[in-house]
PDB file of C-alpha atoms in Angstrom:
ATOM      1  CA  UNK A 151       4.804  18.684  97.627  1.00 67.00           C
ATOM      2  CA  UNK A 152       7.915  16.527  97.254  1.00 93.00           C
ATOM      3  CA  UNK A 153       8.144  12.784  97.870  1.00 97.00           C
ATOM      4  CA  UNK A 154      10.235  11.971 100.937  1.00 97.00           C
ATOM      5  CA  UNK A 155       8.905   8.560 102.082  1.00 98.00           C
ATOM      6  CA  UNK A 156       9.852   5.532  99.986  1.00 98.00           C
ATOM      7  CA  UNK A 157       8.254   2.102 100.439  1.00 98.00           C
ATOM      8  CA  UNK A 158      10.320  -0.516  98.624  1.00 98.00           C
ATOM      9  CA  UNK A 159       9.474  -3.944  97.300  1.00 98.00           C
ATOM     10  CA  UNK A 160      12.388  -6.348  97.746  1.00 97.00           C
ATOM     11  CA  UNK A 161      12.710  -8.942  94.963  1.00 95.00           C
ATOM     12  CA  UNK A 162      13.364  -7.339  91.593  1.00 95.00           C
ATOM     13  CA  UNK A 163      13.463  -3.842  93.084  1.00 98.00           C
ATOM     14  CA  UNK A 164      16.077  -3.536  95.828  1.00 98.00           C
ATOM     15  CA  UNK A 165      17.820  -6.819  95.033  1.00 97.00           C
ATOM     16  CA  UNK A 166      18.264  -8.694  91.781  1.00 96.00           C
ATOM     17  CA  UNK A 167      17.075 -12.025  93.160  1.00 95.00           C
ATOM     18  CA  UNK A 168      15.279 -13.387  90.101  1.00 93.00           C
ATOM     19  CA  UNK A 169      18.324 -15.379  88.897  1.00 94.00           C
ATOM     20  CA  UNK A 170      18.549 -16.986  92.345  1.00 95.00           C
ATOM     21  CA  UNK A 171      14.816 -17.675  92.534  1.00 93.00           C
ATOM     22  CA  UNK A 172      14.721 -19.120  89.021  1.00 95.00           C
ATOM     23  CA  UNK A 173      17.735 -21.343  89.710  1.00 95.00           C
ATOM     24  CA  UNK A 174      15.999 -22.677  92.825  1.00 96.00           C
ATOM     25  CA  UNK A 175      12.730 -23.280  90.983  1.00 96.00           C
ATOM     26  CA  UNK A 176      14.459 -25.043  88.083  1.00 96.00           C
ATOM     27  CA  UNK A 177      16.571 -27.120  90.499  1.00 96.00           C
ATOM     28  CA  UNK A 178      13.612 -28.359  92.523  1.00 96.00           C
ATOM     29  CA  UNK A 179      11.843 -29.502  89.376  1.00 96.00           C
ATOM     30  CA  UNK A 180      15.081 -31.021  88.029  1.00 96.00           C
ATOM     31  CA  UNK A 181      15.214 -33.193  91.151  1.00 96.00           C
ATOM     32  CA  UNK A 182      11.716 -34.374  90.270  1.00 95.00           C
ATOM     33  CA  UNK A 183      12.700 -35.182  86.698  1.00 96.00           C
ATOM     34  CA  UNK A 184      10.989 -32.233  85.022  1.00 96.00           C
ATOM     35  CA  UNK A 185      12.718 -29.612  82.871  1.00 96.00           C
ATOM     36  CA  UNK A 186      11.553 -26.021  83.350  1.00 95.00           C
ATOM     37  CA  UNK A 187      12.280 -23.272  80.823  1.00 95.00           C
ATOM     38  CA  UNK A 188      13.810 -20.413  82.897  1.00 93.00           C
ATOM     39  CA  UNK A 189      12.652 -17.735  80.461  1.00 92.00           C
ATOM     40  CA  UNK A 190       9.086 -18.974  80.610  1.00 95.00           C
ATOM     41  CA  UNK A 191       9.200 -19.160  84.412  1.00 95.00           C
ATOM     42  CA  UNK A 192      10.672 -15.654  84.612  1.00 90.00           C
ATOM     43  CA  UNK A 193       7.796 -14.172  82.614  1.00 91.00           C
ATOM     44  CA  UNK A 194       5.365 -15.760  85.054  1.00 93.00           C
ATOM     45  CA  UNK A 195       7.315 -14.658  88.134  1.00 89.00           C
ATOM     46  CA  UNK A 196       7.151 -11.084  86.852  1.00 82.00           C
ATOM     47  CA  UNK A 197       3.367 -11.299  87.193  1.00 87.00           C
ATOM     48  CA  UNK A 198       3.280 -13.136  90.526  1.00 87.00           C
ATOM     49  CA  UNK A 199       4.828 -16.250  92.004  1.00 89.00           C
ATOM     50  CA  UNK A 200       1.361 -17.754  92.211  1.00 91.00           C
ATOM     51  CA  UNK A 201       0.922 -17.432  88.457  1.00 94.00           C
ATOM     52  CA  UNK A 202       4.013 -19.616  88.066  1.00 95.00           C
ATOM     53  CA  UNK A 203       2.732 -22.125  90.622  1.00 96.00           C
ATOM     54  CA  UNK A 204      -0.617 -22.335  88.848  1.00 96.00           C
ATOM     55  CA  UNK A 205       0.970 -22.703  85.397  1.00 97.00           C
ATOM     56  CA  UNK A 206       3.261 -25.542  86.468  1.00 97.00           C
ATOM     57  CA  UNK A 207       0.740 -27.199  88.757  1.00 96.00           C
ATOM     58  CA  UNK A 208       3.088 -26.848  91.718  1.00 96.00           C
ATOM     59  CA  UNK A 209       1.812 -28.905  94.637  1.00 96.00           C
ATOM     60  CA  UNK A 210       2.255 -27.983  98.298  1.00 96.00           C
ATOM     61  CA  UNK A 211       5.219 -30.319  98.819  1.00 96.00           C
ATOM     62  CA  UNK A 212       7.065 -28.835  95.845  1.00 96.00           C
ATOM     63  CA  UNK A 213       6.268 -25.310  97.038  1.00 95.00           C
ATOM     64  CA  UNK A 214       7.704 -26.092 100.466  1.00 95.00           C
ATOM     65  CA  UNK A 215      10.869 -27.588  98.953  1.00 96.00           C
ATOM     66  CA  UNK A 216      11.247 -24.588  96.663  1.00 95.00           C
ATOM     67  CA  UNK A 217      10.874 -22.054  99.481  1.00 93.00           C
ATOM     68  CA  UNK A 218      13.373 -23.947 101.621  1.00 95.00           C
ATOM     69  CA  UNK A 219      15.965 -23.801  98.852  1.00 95.00           C
ATOM     70  CA  UNK A 220      15.149 -20.185  97.950  1.00 92.00           C
ATOM     71  CA  UNK A 221      15.706 -19.183 101.587  1.00 92.00           C
ATOM     72  CA  UNK A 222      19.280 -20.465 101.331  1.00 93.00           C
ATOM     73  CA  UNK A 223      20.671 -17.106 100.244  1.00 90.00           C
ATOM     74  CA  UNK A 224      24.054 -18.696  99.470  1.00 91.00           C
ATOM     75  CA  UNK A 225      22.599 -20.980  96.776  1.00 93.00           C
ATOM     76  CA  UNK A 226      24.050 -19.697  93.495  1.00 95.00           C
ATOM     77  CA  UNK A 227      23.565 -17.286  91.946  1.00 95.00           C
ATOM     78  CA  UNK A 228      23.297 -15.138  95.040  1.00 93.00           C
ATOM     79  CA  UNK A 229      20.981 -12.123  95.005  1.00 94.00           C
ATOM     80  CA  UNK A 230      22.733  -8.746  94.935  1.00 96.00           C
ATOM     81  CA  UNK A 231      21.544  -5.150  95.305  1.00 98.00           C
ATOM     82  CA  UNK A 232      20.813  -3.443  92.016  1.00 98.00           C
ATOM     83  CA  UNK A 233      23.350  -0.801  90.944  1.00 97.00           C
ATOM     84  CA  UNK A 234      22.998   2.438  92.936  1.00 98.00           C
ATOM     85  CA  UNK A 235      20.475   0.998  95.393  1.00 98.00           C
ATOM     86  CA  UNK A 236      22.857   1.356  98.391  1.00 98.00           C
ATOM     87  CA  UNK A 237      23.600   4.933  97.353  1.00 98.00           C
ATOM     88  CA  UNK A 238      19.899   5.756  96.901  1.00 98.00           C
ATOM     89  CA  UNK A 239      18.942   4.343 100.295  1.00 98.00           C
ATOM     90  CA  UNK A 240      21.773   6.215 101.994  1.00 98.00           C
ATOM     91  CA  UNK A 241      20.892   9.470 100.220  1.00 98.00           C
ATOM     92  CA  UNK A 242      17.268   9.223 101.337  1.00 98.00           C
ATOM     93  CA  UNK A 243      18.296   8.502 104.915  1.00 97.00           C
ATOM     94  CA  UNK A 244      20.820  11.345 105.008  1.00 97.00           C
ATOM     95  CA  UNK A 245      18.500  13.945 103.459  1.00 96.00           C
ATOM     96  CA  UNK A 246      15.497  13.741 105.726  1.00 95.00           C
ATOM     97  CA  UNK A 247      13.616  10.989 103.920  1.00 97.00           C
ATOM     98  CA  UNK A 248      12.585   7.578 105.167  1.00 98.00           C
ATOM     99  CA  UNK A 249      12.817   4.091 103.685  1.00 98.00           C
ATOM    100  CA  UNK A 250      10.387   1.258 104.378  1.00 98.00           C
ATOM    101  CA  UNK A 251      10.321  -2.335 103.140  1.00 98.00           C
ATOM    102  CA  UNK A 252       7.116  -4.029 102.003  1.00 98.00           C
ATOM    103  CA  UNK A 253       7.648  -7.563 100.714  1.00 97.00           C
ATOM    104  CA  UNK A 254       5.670 -10.772 100.432  1.00 93.00           C
ATOM    105  CA  UNK A 255       8.796 -12.563 101.626  1.00 92.00           C
ATOM    106  CA  UNK A 256       9.464 -13.511 105.212  1.00 90.00           C
ATOM    107  CA  UNK A 257      12.401 -12.160 107.222  1.00 90.00           C
ATOM    108  CA  UNK A 258      14.880 -13.699 104.779  1.00 93.00           C
ATOM    109  CA  UNK A 259      14.693 -10.354 102.973  1.00 95.00           C
ATOM    110  CA  UNK A 260      16.133  -8.743 106.100  1.00 96.00           C
ATOM    111  CA  UNK A 261      19.050 -11.200 106.025  1.00 95.00           C
ATOM    112  CA  UNK A 262      19.944  -9.906 102.568  1.00 95.00           C
ATOM    113  CA  UNK A 263      19.752  -6.303 103.772  1.00 97.00           C
ATOM    114  CA  UNK A 264      21.832  -7.055 106.864  1.00 97.00           C
ATOM    115  CA  UNK A 265      24.450  -8.948 104.870  1.00 95.00           C
ATOM    116  CA  UNK A 266      24.990  -5.908 102.658  1.00 97.00           C
ATOM    117  CA  UNK A 267      24.738  -3.379 105.490  1.00 98.00           C
ATOM    118  CA  UNK A 268      21.539  -1.802 104.167  1.00 98.00           C
ATOM    119  CA  UNK A 269      19.115  -2.512 107.018  1.00 98.00           C
ATOM    120  CA  UNK A 270      20.314   0.598 108.877  1.00 98.00           C
ATOM    121  CA  UNK A 271      18.714   2.829 106.244  1.00 98.00           C
ATOM    122  CA  UNK A 272      15.176   1.532 106.943  1.00 98.00           C
ATOM    123  CA  UNK A 273      12.618   2.815 109.415  1.00 98.00           C
ATOM    124  CA  UNK A 274      10.460  -0.332 109.367  1.00 98.00           C
ATOM    125  CA  UNK A 275       9.878  -3.618 107.565  1.00 98.00           C
ATOM    126  CA  UNK A 276       6.614  -5.248 106.475  1.00 98.00           C
ATOM    127  CA  UNK A 277       7.108  -8.942 105.693  1.00 97.00           C
ATOM    128  CA  UNK A 278       4.814 -11.938 105.265  1.00 94.00           C
ATOM    129  CA  UNK A 279       4.817 -12.542 109.037  1.00 94.00           C
ATOM    130  CA  UNK A 280       2.385  -9.640 109.466  1.00 95.00           C
ATOM    131  CA  UNK A 281      -0.198 -11.495 107.342  1.00 95.00           C
ATOM    132  CA  UNK A 282      -1.504  -8.542 105.369  1.00 97.00           C
ATOM    133  CA  UNK A 283      -3.620  -9.235 102.270  1.00 97.00           C
ATOM    134  CA  UNK A 284      -1.416  -9.673  99.234  1.00 95.00           C
ATOM    135  CA  UNK A 285      -0.570  -6.862  96.823  1.00 97.00           C
ATOM    136  CA  UNK A 286      -2.211  -4.999  95.141  1.00 97.00           C
ATOM    137  CA  UNK A 287      -4.293  -4.709  98.314  1.00 98.00           C
ATOM    138  CA  UNK A 288      -3.481  -1.391 100.032  1.00 98.00           C
ATOM    139  CA  UNK A 289      -3.584  -2.666 103.617  1.00 98.00           C
ATOM    140  CA  UNK A 290       0.154  -2.863 104.305  1.00 98.00           C
ATOM    141  CA  UNK A 291       0.829   0.540 102.752  1.00 98.00           C
ATOM    142  CA  UNK A 292      -2.014   2.078 104.766  1.00 98.00           C
ATOM    143  CA  UNK A 293      -0.564   0.440 107.885  1.00 98.00           C
ATOM    144  CA  UNK A 294       2.730   2.259 107.345  1.00 98.00           C
ATOM    145  CA  UNK A 295       0.964   5.523 106.532  1.00 98.00           C
ATOM    146  CA  UNK A 296      -1.016   5.324 109.759  1.00 98.00           C
ATOM    147  CA  UNK A 297       1.766   4.032 112.001  1.00 98.00           C
ATOM    148  CA  UNK A 298       4.221   6.758 110.997  1.00 98.00           C
ATOM    149  CA  UNK A 299       1.736   9.532 110.157  1.00 98.00           C
ATOM    150  CA  UNK A 300       2.979   9.626 106.568  1.00 98.00           C
ATOM    151  CA  UNK A 301       1.183  11.849 104.096  1.00 98.00           C
ATOM    152  CA  UNK A 302       0.163   9.905 100.955  1.00 98.00           C
ATOM    153  CA  UNK A 303       1.213  12.867  98.791  1.00 97.00           C
ATOM    154  CA  UNK A 304       4.733  12.609 100.252  1.00 98.00           C
ATOM    155  CA  UNK A 305       4.974   8.834  99.852  1.00 98.00           C
ATOM    156  CA  UNK A 306       5.844   6.489  96.985  1.00 98.00           C
ATOM    157  CA  UNK A 307       5.624   2.715  96.634  1.00 98.00           C
ATOM    158  CA  UNK A 308       8.344   1.247  94.393  1.00 98.00           C
ATOM    159  CA  UNK A 309       8.473  -2.193  92.811  1.00 98.00           C
ATOM    160  CA  UNK A 310       9.039  -4.131  89.624  1.00 96.00           C
ATOM    161  CA  UNK A 311       5.512  -5.459  89.125  1.00 94.00           C
ATOM    162  CA  UNK A 312       2.071  -4.024  88.524  1.00 95.00           C
ATOM    163  CA  UNK A 313       0.871  -5.421  91.856  1.00 95.00           C
ATOM    164  CA  UNK A 314       3.557  -3.440  93.709  1.00 97.00           C
ATOM    165  CA  UNK A 315       2.475  -0.178  92.106  1.00 97.00           C
ATOM    166  CA  UNK A 316      -1.143  -1.134  92.642  1.00 98.00           C
ATOM    167  CA  UNK A 317      -0.721  -1.469  96.393  1.00 98.00           C
ATOM    168  CA  UNK A 318       0.557   2.105  96.527  1.00 98.00           C
ATOM    169  CA  UNK A 319      -2.011   3.574  94.148  1.00 98.00           C
ATOM    170  CA  UNK A 320      -4.829   1.816  95.995  1.00 98.00           C
ATOM    171  CA  UNK A 321      -3.578   3.391  99.236  1.00 98.00           C
ATOM    172  CA  UNK A 322      -3.506   6.854  97.669  1.00 98.00           C
ATOM    173  CA  UNK A 323       0.285   7.185  97.346  1.00 98.00           C
ATOM    174  CA  UNK A 324       2.476   7.646  94.303  1.00 98.00           C
ATOM    175  CA  UNK A 325       3.802   4.499  92.639  1.00 98.00           C
ATOM    176  CA  UNK A 326       6.982   3.724  90.724  1.00 98.00           C
ATOM    177  CA  UNK A 327       7.410   0.754  88.395  1.00 98.00           C
ATOM    178  CA  UNK A 328      11.024  -0.342  87.877  1.00 98.00           C
ATOM    179  CA  UNK A 329      10.803  -2.266  84.600  1.00 96.00           C
ATOM    180  CA  UNK A 330      14.394  -3.194  83.803  1.00 94.00           C
ATOM    181  CA  UNK A 331      13.478  -5.497  80.917  1.00 91.00           C
ATOM    182  CA  UNK A 332      10.658  -3.393  79.502  1.00 93.00           C
ATOM    183  CA  UNK A 333       8.121  -6.178  80.054  1.00 89.00           C
ATOM    184  CA  UNK A 334       5.299  -4.082  81.564  1.00 92.00           C
ATOM    185  CA  UNK A 335       5.481  -0.642  79.914  1.00 93.00           C
ATOM    186  CA  UNK A 336       1.747  -0.081  80.325  1.00 94.00           C
ATOM    187  CA  UNK A 337       1.569  -0.852  84.045  1.00 94.00           C
ATOM    188  CA  UNK A 338      -0.468   1.794  85.905  1.00 96.00           C
ATOM    189  CA  UNK A 339       1.922   3.969  87.895  1.00 97.00           C
ATOM    190  CA  UNK A 340       3.018   7.519  88.637  1.00 97.00           C
ATOM    191  CA  UNK A 341       6.631   7.020  87.620  1.00 98.00           C
ATOM    192  CA  UNK A 342       7.895   4.452  85.097  1.00 98.00           C
ATOM    193  CA  UNK A 343      11.654   3.800  84.953  1.00 98.00           C
ATOM    194  CA  UNK A 344      14.018   1.339  83.324  1.00 97.00           C
ATOM    195  CA  UNK A 345      17.111   2.063  85.443  1.00 98.00           C
ATOM    196  CA  UNK A 346      17.985   2.775  89.052  1.00 98.00           C
ATOM    197  CA  UNK A 347      19.739   5.925  87.829  1.00 98.00           C
ATOM    198  CA  UNK A 348      16.320   7.331  86.955  1.00 98.00           C
ATOM    199  CA  UNK A 349      15.120   6.523  90.469  1.00 98.00           C
ATOM    200  CA  UNK A 350      18.178   8.230  91.955  1.00 98.00           C
ATOM    201  CA  UNK A 351      17.559  11.329  89.830  1.00 98.00           C
ATOM    202  CA  UNK A 352      13.954  11.437  90.990  1.00 98.00           C
ATOM    203  CA  UNK A 353      14.914  11.009  94.652  1.00 98.00           C
ATOM    204  CA  UNK A 354      17.590  13.691  94.472  1.00 97.00           C
ATOM    205  CA  UNK A 355      15.261  16.186  92.845  1.00 96.00           C
ATOM    206  CA  UNK A 356      12.572  15.595  95.447  1.00 96.00           C
ATOM    207  CA  UNK A 357      14.727  15.555  98.574  1.00 95.00           C
ATOM    208  CA  UNK A 358      16.941  18.432  97.471  1.00 87.00           C
ATOM    209  CA  UNK A 359      13.749  20.405  96.947  1.00 75.00           C
ATOM    210  CA  UNK A 360      12.640  19.439 100.454  1.00 68.00           C
ATOM    211  CA  UNK A 361      16.009  20.554 101.825  1.00 67.00           C
ATOM    212  CA  UNK A 362      15.785  23.925 100.115  1.00 60.00           C
ATOM    213  CA  UNK A 363      12.153  24.788 100.805  1.00 50.00           C
ATOM    214  CA  UNK A 364       8.763  23.471 101.859  1.00 50.00           C
ATOM    215  CA  UNK A 365       6.648  25.241  99.290  1.00 48.00           C
ATOM    216  CA  UNK A 366       3.437  23.147  99.466  1.00 47.00           C
ATOM    217  CA  UNK A 367       3.704  21.917  95.881  1.00 42.00           C
ATOM    218  CA  UNK A 368       0.616  19.962  94.908  1.00 42.00           C
ATOM    219  CA  UNK A 369       2.165  17.664  92.314  1.00 47.00           C
ATOM    220  CA  UNK A 370       4.961  15.108  92.371  1.00 52.00           C
ATOM    221  CA  UNK A 371       8.359  16.400  91.226  1.00 44.00           C
ATOM    222  CA  UNK A 372      10.156  14.391  88.554  1.00 46.00           C
ATOM    223  CA  UNK A 373       9.553  12.575  85.295  1.00 41.00           C
ATOM    224  CA  UNK A 374       6.227  11.144  86.319  1.00 43.00           C
ATOM    225  CA  UNK A 375       3.321  10.014  84.234  1.00 41.00           C
TER     226      UNK A 375
END
């Protein structure tokens, strides 16, 4: 059976926001007289934001100041969609598939999507306002499965971190890890990719198969592992 429902993480998957987030983090600490190594911070962010907070001993005031600056989407460098992401989202929408957003961010993620005209390709959005347990907990993915009667074997969670894939796998769906820098090659997942072109190829193969026939295939179609 082919994958036709795609649940997307936002930061580091749909949009390349890490440069923006790192610049904000470094700037907040610069204002406090502390120099942060961006490369070191990036490696921690790729695990979770909370790993970075714990490593640097970030107090609640500093966290609040950081989030306020990060939510200024015009603070340079501005986050941009990854190459081919607009085309992938449009292809899914136009070929009988559905896109969903699942992010730990608040509705600022939707501002990015709206600014680039991508919100129209999504069926629903799960943000921090819904207060689901954090990834890799499966709760938010299961919520979408139940709300829209999605079959797990037709659904994939996509993100750039192990916790993103974990939330999908723990909910019984397929999971894609987008590892642009090759930092987590051993992350548990169904599909491991380094480029958005590989994601587009996978999506095309699955949805074109769905267009041509519903043949009750029992395994995911594409270069999965």
